[in-house]
XYZ file of C-alpha atoms in Angstrom:
603
model
C 61.685 -11.843 25.110
C 61.209 -10.139 21.776
C 60.510 -6.424 22.074
C 58.347 -5.522 19.052
C 58.245 -1.893 17.990
C 54.671 -0.719 17.679
C 54.266 1.992 15.082
C 52.814 5.144 16.659
C 49.319 6.058 15.494
C 49.280 7.635 12.045
C 48.831 11.360 11.935
C 47.840 11.943 8.325
C 44.158 11.753 9.336
C 44.208 14.516 11.962
C 41.954 17.501 11.438
C 43.791 20.781 11.079
C 42.196 23.812 12.736
C 43.751 27.243 12.559
C 43.895 29.218 15.758
C 41.796 32.337 15.630
C 44.106 35.289 15.185
C 43.515 38.120 17.665
C 41.526 40.980 16.108
C 44.029 43.432 17.523
C 47.453 43.127 19.098
C 47.450 44.904 22.501
C 49.436 48.115 22.486
C 51.625 46.725 25.265
C 52.933 44.107 22.785
C 53.895 46.678 20.137
C 57.596 46.278 20.894
C 57.519 42.602 19.893
C 57.741 41.458 16.278
C 54.175 41.209 14.959
C 54.271 37.472 14.107
C 55.642 36.541 17.512
C 53.217 38.917 19.212
C 50.285 37.262 17.451
C 51.448 33.800 18.548
C 51.862 34.929 22.158
C 48.523 36.721 22.330
C 46.676 33.586 21.177
C 48.212 31.921 24.238
C 46.970 34.555 26.639
C 50.193 36.561 26.825
C 49.082 40.158 26.350
C 51.861 42.012 28.151
C 55.639 41.562 27.743
C 55.948 41.402 31.516
C 54.256 38.002 31.364
C 57.334 36.598 29.615
C 59.814 38.622 31.657
C 61.910 36.014 33.549
C 62.945 38.472 36.290
C 62.727 36.612 39.611
C 61.663 39.852 41.252
C 58.304 39.367 39.534
C 57.634 36.010 41.205
C 54.594 35.790 43.439
C 55.631 36.438 47.069
C 56.051 33.333 49.247
C 53.953 34.926 52.003
C 50.846 34.445 49.836
C 51.257 30.658 49.895
C 48.908 29.214 52.542
C 50.654 27.516 55.462
C 54.116 28.616 54.439
C 54.929 30.852 57.429
C 54.130 28.100 59.919
C 56.149 25.577 57.901
C 59.108 27.985 57.783
C 58.939 28.507 61.556
C 58.964 24.768 62.232
C 61.836 24.138 59.824
C 63.853 27.096 61.150
C 63.548 25.715 64.657
C 64.594 22.264 63.412
C 67.652 23.656 61.584
C 68.783 25.681 64.606
C 68.369 22.730 66.972
C 70.057 20.297 64.543
C 66.946 18.123 64.534
C 66.749 15.047 62.364
C 64.771 16.010 59.238
C 63.372 13.299 56.984
C 62.197 14.342 53.517
C 59.553 12.029 52.059
C 59.396 12.391 48.283
C 57.535 10.796 45.415
C 58.653 8.367 42.728
C 58.283 10.675 39.729
C 60.457 13.451 38.289
C 58.568 16.152 40.194
C 59.056 14.313 43.484
C 62.691 13.495 42.725
C 63.618 17.090 41.872
C 61.720 18.394 44.908
C 63.548 15.925 47.139
C 66.966 16.837 45.746
C 66.171 20.553 46.002
C 65.200 20.324 49.688
C 68.185 18.146 50.602
C 70.576 20.594 48.930
C 68.894 23.725 50.289
C 68.525 22.477 53.867
C 72.143 21.358 54.015
C 73.268 24.684 52.551
C 71.294 26.486 55.256
C 73.106 24.611 58.001
C 70.875 21.614 58.696
C 73.176 18.912 60.038
C 70.942 15.862 59.843
C 68.952 15.758 56.632
C 67.903 12.453 55.098
C 65.368 11.411 52.518
C 63.265 8.425 51.631
C 61.021 7.560 48.710
C 58.253 4.983 48.461
C 58.667 1.863 46.404
C 55.774 1.818 43.946
C 54.916 -1.829 44.523
C 55.780 -2.230 48.212
C 54.569 1.065 49.672
C 52.231 2.651 47.183
C 52.090 6.412 46.816
C 53.493 8.999 49.216
C 53.856 9.009 52.992
C 52.526 5.724 54.394
C 52.868 3.580 57.549
C 54.711 0.907 55.528
C 57.246 3.434 54.233
C 57.944 4.770 57.738
C 58.218 1.260 59.155
C 60.813 0.281 56.559
C 62.768 3.506 57.020
C 62.925 3.197 60.796
C 63.941 -0.458 60.536
C 66.950 0.697 58.536
C 67.710 3.945 60.369
C 66.999 2.697 63.945
C 66.088 6.223 65.104
C 62.783 7.941 64.243
C 62.906 11.395 62.651
C 62.157 14.583 64.549
C 60.584 16.333 61.576
C 59.001 14.802 58.482
C 58.762 17.035 55.415
C 56.732 15.678 52.497
C 57.316 17.006 48.996
C 54.908 16.450 46.101
C 52.694 14.278 48.296
C 50.908 14.089 51.620
C 47.641 15.961 51.085
C 45.732 12.657 51.294
C 48.179 10.746 53.547
C 45.868 10.281 56.538
C 47.310 6.920 57.595
C 50.882 8.068 56.950
C 50.472 11.222 59.022
C 48.872 9.224 61.834
C 51.828 6.823 61.807
C 54.267 9.759 61.887
C 52.459 11.378 64.804
C 52.611 8.078 66.677
C 56.393 8.355 66.363
C 56.210 11.821 67.994
C 57.411 13.411 64.746
C 56.437 16.890 63.623
C 54.840 16.650 60.177
C 54.969 19.302 57.437
C 53.098 18.554 54.224
C 54.100 20.371 51.044
C 52.018 19.331 48.070
C 50.220 20.658 45.018
C 47.621 17.952 44.461
C 43.978 18.841 44.982
C 42.889 18.381 48.606
C 39.751 16.594 49.697
C 37.078 17.952 52.020
C 39.164 17.009 55.052
C 42.902 17.326 55.605
C 45.421 15.118 57.412
C 46.250 16.313 60.975
C 49.736 17.566 60.079
C 51.406 20.390 62.004
C 51.615 22.495 58.827
C 50.239 22.090 55.309
C 51.562 24.121 52.368
C 49.535 23.811 49.193
C 48.453 26.549 46.751
C 45.178 24.686 46.230
C 43.981 24.747 49.820
C 40.486 26.108 50.320
C 40.594 29.876 50.634
C 44.077 30.139 49.115
C 44.911 33.566 47.671
C 48.048 32.308 45.934
C 47.589 33.274 42.283
C 49.397 30.286 40.759
C 47.311 27.212 41.508
C 49.249 25.263 38.870
C 52.567 24.978 40.712
C 54.333 21.632 40.617
C 55.464 19.948 43.818
C 59.029 21.130 43.244
C 57.761 24.699 42.853
C 55.977 24.511 46.199
C 59.153 23.083 47.766
C 61.188 25.959 46.304
C 58.820 28.471 47.882
C 59.077 26.717 51.251
C 62.868 26.819 51.093
C 62.718 30.531 50.193
C 60.458 31.227 53.180
C 62.761 29.213 55.435
C 65.787 31.186 54.280
C 64.033 34.469 55.061
C 62.981 33.181 58.466
C 66.549 32.137 59.299
C 67.822 35.498 58.063
C 65.419 37.285 60.416
C 66.829 35.195 63.262
C 70.413 36.229 62.291
C 71.226 32.576 61.604
C 73.505 33.468 58.712
C 75.500 35.921 60.818
C 77.259 33.024 62.507
C 79.445 31.883 59.650
C 76.936 30.028 57.467
C 76.630 31.654 54.056
C 73.136 32.718 53.040
C 72.522 30.496 50.000
C 71.344 31.736 46.641
C 68.379 29.452 46.009
C 68.324 30.414 42.318
C 71.298 28.092 41.839
C 68.832 25.171 42.008
C 66.209 26.519 39.650
C 67.418 23.940 37.128
C 65.792 21.334 39.388
C 62.609 23.405 39.585
C 62.474 23.734 35.802
C 62.871 19.977 35.222
C 60.223 19.008 37.778
C 57.763 21.657 36.609
C 57.953 20.716 32.927
C 58.071 16.956 33.580
C 54.911 17.147 35.708
C 53.064 18.753 32.777
C 51.587 21.554 34.885
C 50.329 24.742 33.275
C 53.047 27.221 32.345
C 51.312 30.246 33.838
C 53.286 33.458 34.339
C 54.842 32.291 37.617
C 55.801 28.819 36.409
C 57.094 30.318 33.169
C 59.577 32.485 35.106
C 60.784 29.536 37.148
C 61.291 27.416 34.032
C 62.956 30.239 32.087
C 65.450 30.841 34.895
C 66.174 27.129 35.242
C 66.704 26.743 31.507
C 69.092 29.697 31.537
C 71.190 27.965 34.182
C 71.237 24.728 32.200
C 72.186 26.541 28.994
C 74.977 28.368 30.860
C 76.150 24.945 32.159
C 75.585 26.074 35.738
C 73.207 23.238 36.573
C 73.757 20.325 38.941
C 76.072 17.675 37.451
C 73.243 15.139 37.296
C 71.234 17.194 34.827
C 74.308 17.748 32.651
C 74.944 14.001 32.722
C 71.353 13.183 31.716
C 71.716 15.464 28.701
C 75.028 13.816 27.838
C 73.752 10.206 27.914
C 70.870 11.281 25.676
C 73.302 12.810 23.195
C 71.956 16.325 23.757
C 73.903 19.544 24.250
C 72.610 21.396 27.346
C 73.789 24.707 25.885
C 70.776 24.536 23.580
C 68.345 23.081 26.108
C 64.652 23.808 25.628
C 61.594 23.106 27.718
C 60.840 20.281 25.270
C 64.153 18.654 26.218
C 63.205 18.815 29.899
C 59.948 17.020 29.160
C 61.200 14.460 26.654
C 64.888 13.962 27.499
C 65.523 14.528 31.209
C 62.077 13.841 32.657
C 61.530 10.354 31.170
C 64.955 9.152 32.317
C 64.218 10.230 35.881
C 60.696 8.815 35.753
C 61.928 5.462 34.475
C 63.678 4.762 37.780
C 60.462 5.242 39.736
C 58.498 3.159 37.272
C 60.738 0.090 37.104
C 63.477 0.308 39.734
C 64.161 2.659 42.656
C 63.744 6.413 42.347
C 66.634 6.862 44.768
C 68.837 6.325 41.712
C 67.300 9.464 40.217
C 67.610 11.515 43.405
C 71.194 10.394 43.952
C 71.963 11.437 40.373
C 70.601 14.907 41.135
C 72.482 15.079 44.440
C 75.841 13.994 43.025
C 78.420 16.785 43.024
C 81.095 14.729 41.279
C 80.548 14.673 37.481
C 81.902 11.136 37.174
C 79.480 9.830 39.809
C 76.628 11.757 38.221
C 77.500 10.231 34.846
C 77.375 6.713 36.297
C 73.916 7.336 37.738
C 72.774 8.904 34.464
C 73.945 5.881 32.480
C 71.974 3.592 34.787
C 68.887 5.776 34.360
C 69.344 5.683 30.591
C 69.457 1.886 30.633
C 66.311 1.716 32.765
C 64.575 4.071 30.339
C 65.437 1.760 27.439
C 63.905 -1.093 29.430
C 60.815 1.019 30.126
C 60.356 1.791 26.433
C 60.653 -1.884 25.513
C 58.109 -2.849 28.183
C 55.725 -0.158 26.956
C 55.966 -1.502 23.406
C 55.293 -5.040 24.633
C 52.166 -3.908 26.471
C 50.861 -2.047 23.412
C 51.688 -5.037 21.217
C 49.804 -7.296 23.636
C 46.732 -5.079 23.412
C 46.832 -5.075 19.631
C 47.300 -8.842 19.510
C 44.350 -9.394 21.836
C 42.200 -6.981 19.873
C 41.673 -4.861 22.978
C 42.958 -1.689 21.328
C 40.660 -1.224 18.393
C 42.411 0.505 15.535
C 45.643 1.085 17.464
C 47.769 0.766 14.348
C 45.210 1.099 11.603
C 44.832 4.017 9.239
C 41.237 4.775 10.223
C 40.214 6.194 13.594
C 38.256 3.170 14.805
C 38.112 3.198 18.563
C 36.095 1.326 21.181
C 32.604 2.849 21.182
C 31.510 1.393 24.513
C 33.135 3.334 27.424
C 33.554 0.090 29.349
C 36.252 -0.736 26.779
C 38.160 2.415 27.759
C 38.970 0.605 31.016
C 41.715 -1.899 30.262
C 43.244 -4.648 32.376
C 45.820 -7.328 31.685
C 47.394 -9.764 34.146
C 50.811 -9.234 32.591
C 50.879 -5.429 32.770
C 53.519 -3.660 34.861
C 52.050 -0.979 37.097
C 55.043 1.273 36.536
C 54.176 1.741 32.845
C 50.367 1.829 32.843
C 50.306 5.637 32.930
C 52.318 5.847 29.728
C 50.137 3.249 28.012
C 47.004 5.115 29.131
C 48.452 8.282 27.626
C 49.207 6.566 24.324
C 45.673 5.174 24.060
C 44.110 8.486 25.103
C 45.953 10.208 22.268
C 44.978 7.464 19.834
C 41.301 7.305 20.750
C 40.764 10.875 21.959
C 38.884 9.391 24.895
C 39.565 9.168 28.656
C 41.332 5.887 29.394
C 42.156 3.914 32.540
C 44.717 1.107 32.410
C 44.870 -1.394 35.282
C 47.675 -3.716 36.362
C 48.080 -6.126 39.274
C 49.627 -4.601 42.367
C 51.445 -7.922 42.692
C 51.950 -9.902 39.479
C 52.205 -13.099 41.524
C 48.627 -12.464 42.715
C 47.005 -10.830 39.669
C 43.419 -11.355 40.837
C 43.841 -9.556 44.146
C 44.492 -5.814 44.356
C 44.820 -3.671 41.230
C 46.404 -0.303 40.517
C 45.233 1.990 37.731
C 46.424 5.084 35.971
C 44.123 7.263 33.905
C 44.602 9.986 31.306
C 41.915 12.343 30.085
C 41.012 14.844 27.382
C 39.999 18.512 27.686
C 36.557 18.891 29.221
C 36.625 15.690 31.273
C 38.050 16.296 34.767
C 39.295 12.843 35.697
C 39.547 13.365 39.446
C 36.009 14.755 39.527
C 34.865 11.647 37.660
C 36.424 9.475 40.365
C 34.825 11.593 43.097
C 31.411 11.057 41.509
C 32.046 7.316 41.246
C 33.188 7.147 44.874
C 30.029 8.993 45.924
C 27.880 6.473 44.069
C 29.835 3.500 45.469
C 31.802 4.440 48.632
C 33.419 0.992 48.880
C 34.487 0.855 45.249
C 38.070 2.150 45.542
C 40.678 1.749 48.268
C 42.222 5.120 47.368
C 42.302 7.587 44.496
C 43.633 11.009 43.587
C 44.983 13.150 40.808
C 44.215 16.093 38.538
C 41.918 17.024 35.695
C 44.022 15.236 33.073
C 45.594 12.410 35.079
C 44.496 10.298 38.019
C 45.306 7.067 39.796
C 43.487 4.623 42.026
C 43.550 1.196 43.619
C 40.766 -1.335 44.026
C 40.116 -5.047 44.444
C 39.960 -7.203 41.338
C 36.367 -8.176 42.106
C 35.370 -4.499 41.841
C 36.773 -4.051 38.326
C 33.480 -4.687 36.493
C 31.656 -2.327 38.862
C 34.278 0.301 38.087
C 33.729 -0.213 34.348
C 29.971 0.153 34.708
C 30.134 3.310 36.828
C 32.799 4.801 34.585
C 30.543 4.272 31.558
C 27.693 6.038 33.369
C 29.960 9.009 34.093
C 31.223 9.113 30.515
C 27.638 9.326 29.251
C 27.519 12.783 30.874
C 30.495 13.991 28.836
C 29.597 12.964 25.280
C 29.793 16.545 24.039
C 33.518 16.623 24.860
C 34.433 13.601 22.718
C 35.941 14.714 19.376
C 35.312 12.765 16.196
C 39.016 12.857 15.400
C 42.283 14.191 16.681
C 42.775 17.909 16.170
C 45.944 19.824 15.359
C 45.819 23.538 16.176
C 47.887 25.573 13.734
C 49.178 29.125 13.998
C 48.787 29.410 10.241
C 51.306 29.465 7.395
C 54.813 30.880 7.431
C 56.193 32.913 4.568
C 59.501 32.174 2.894
C 60.955 35.119 4.825
C 59.876 33.502 8.105
C 61.133 30.005 7.331
C 64.628 30.983 8.430
C 67.126 30.156 11.144
C 66.760 33.660 12.527
C 63.006 33.292 13.047
C 63.521 29.840 14.576
C 65.997 31.312 17.073
C 63.592 34.087 18.048
C 60.759 31.610 18.458
C 62.805 29.286 20.656
C 64.137 32.009 22.919
C 61.116 34.277 23.408
C 59.577 32.077 26.134
C 59.510 28.471 27.357
C 56.730 26.496 25.676
C 54.665 23.920 27.503
C 51.257 23.040 28.895
C 48.666 25.785 28.178
C 51.381 27.689 26.297
C 52.088 25.185 23.517
C 54.938 25.395 21.081
C 53.686 26.879 17.792
C 52.608 24.650 14.928
C 52.429 26.066 11.399
C 51.001 24.698 8.163
C 51.872 25.239 4.499
C 51.615 23.549 1.144
C 54.856 22.044 -0.157
C 56.219 20.321 -3.223
C 57.898 17.076 -2.180
C 61.272 16.874 -3.921
C 62.722 13.838 -2.176
C 61.642 11.176 0.345
C 64.137 9.032 2.215
C 62.968 6.304 4.632
C 64.686 6.079 8.011
C 64.809 3.207 10.492
C 63.128 0.552 8.360
C 60.631 2.976 6.908
C 59.053 3.973 10.201
C 60.363 7.536 9.867
C 61.033 9.663 6.779
C 63.400 12.473 5.878
C 61.979 14.875 3.313
C 63.280 17.598 1.036
C 60.567 20.160 0.436
C 59.947 23.331 -1.508
C 57.487 25.887 -0.193
C 54.552 26.654 -2.484
C 52.720 29.923 -2.816
C 49.278 29.797 -1.181
C 46.647 27.993 -3.257
C 49.020 27.449 -6.190
C 51.603 24.948 -7.344
C 54.103 27.728 -7.921
C 57.245 27.523 -5.748
C 57.779 30.438 -3.390
C 61.095 32.243 -3.445
C 63.464 30.576 -0.982
C 65.776 27.618 -0.482
C 64.747 23.980 -0.267
C 63.816 22.787 3.216
C 64.647 19.635 5.160
C 61.947 17.940 7.223
C 61.591 14.828 9.376
C 58.343 12.923 9.905
C 58.560 10.480 12.789
C 56.313 7.446 13.153
C 54.294 7.845 9.961
C 55.510 4.535 8.505
C 53.761 3.306 5.389
C 50.921 5.802 5.818
C 52.931 8.585 4.209
C 50.760 10.509 1.695
C 50.972 9.901 -2.021
C 51.473 12.504 -4.703
C 53.810 15.399 -5.333
C 52.129 18.155 -3.314
C 51.403 17.904 0.409
C 49.719 20.088 2.989
C 51.835 19.715 6.145
C 51.553 20.894 9.729
C 54.933 21.265 11.387
C 57.074 22.733 14.134
C 60.265 24.532 13.235
C 63.472 23.264 14.774
C 67.205 23.878 14.529
C 69.348 20.880 13.638
C 72.834 21.335 15.119
C 75.573 19.024 13.869
C 79.351 19.433 14.003
C 79.109 23.109 14.702
C 76.675 23.742 11.859
C 73.074 24.895 12.241
C 70.287 24.168 9.800
C 66.570 24.873 9.830
C 64.547 21.682 10.068
C 60.798 21.124 9.995
C 59.334 18.523 12.370
C 56.168 17.234 10.724
C 53.136 16.834 12.999
C 50.513 15.804 10.435
C 49.831 16.050 6.750
C 47.964 14.891 3.698
C 48.150 15.098 -0.065
C 47.286 18.612 -1.191
């Protein structure tokens, strides 16, 4: 089948808004260069300690609700050599959490540690009766302890099935709980009602890391490590925590920022697990210069691809491999699956455009479906493993909440459907689903998620009811729908700031990510040269910085820039106003400043 490339939505039309500079830089930030301090303060960082990666500043595990009980149960299981089954999830957060717990438990002396992951199409999400049935059919012996990671907070049927097997169940999760909780023996979740844990934004792998830390302390108190088993340094697996945290797009609050910074440092020092090194290698990236962006756009998608199209055990086994050659083989397989995923995504977007279901998807204007019922999309041919990505693409294009549905079984497309939704600031997607479920209790079989992303399942014959109720909910949120996409800029850079030295300082001062976004700047430039790349879909530019509000060149060298996905919509004329990120292009031992264009127009 032909795999057409769909040009990403043009970005020359985006509205540029400058972030409001702080009226005063806090005295605590006086030791930081003023330009960097201003950027950090606009992101809520008002004290250097907030970007201090010292692990001693992490929130104490004891504050995490349910963690002491979970540690007691696990310590007893380790000491008695009980059979521990880790039940993970089929995304990068679940895969890293699974690998982390397998490695940590084995290092702490657990003799019988195994893991299983649901198949997206056969089992659905998380701990379920079907998943346990399949695992026991293969293993023959039921587990003594079941430890969920990145799932379980809504697994009522799965927990009931586990209890019927006489298993002890520990749930570790970060997803928002409902009004009632499954009857597990212990539940660890920073978002439980009454939780005093200050970081509600932890990823599943972060919660798992805290549980392993509490377990280690519990075993230490019991003198477990006095018997010849070395007390492990859990920081050695913070590379896994960093990947899962960034890939799950959770907020980089102070606590998550420290975890990610420490994990990145291990990757850059080439002290990470072989699987992460191999994933960088197959992507043609050098881990010595790893950034949080690389974790989200290089490592994360390759892990996620396995769970979307194949079997996430490939991803976990890659992260568990200690032999670099084995890790490389797994990484190459993951890379191939990711190529397949990208092709399938393009086919689905092309299908929407061909059918006219994605108004304005590739047009220069911002036409988008006006009726909210059209923000709910279904196609018999869609693959449920990719609908989340397609929903994200359309959400960015339309600046509207979007749900994309696919058949649970493509051989029975008019039976049960699965959906993935993506939202915009101001529209809490899970709360929308709660309201819809309240209005129509029989509408959905199951649902869950966060403010910005959610998933659900329902019968095909309920699809039109879902569209109607969704439109009613969207009518309550009209004030949150922007007229056009917005780019937030940190303002212009001077010729003295457009340097490799400033780029280095910017990249190393803190990890950038959700709620602490990488800076975007904007300036006026003279365009000296334009070179099309990859059949004109991307462009390489040679630019000269202009003085503000004039056509006079500023003092400084010419600059190189790359503008991805703009295609034929590149602005006309000699002078352009461009919004950009600054990057460092490393090639054959040389380093060069490079601008990555985000949006722009003729000046």
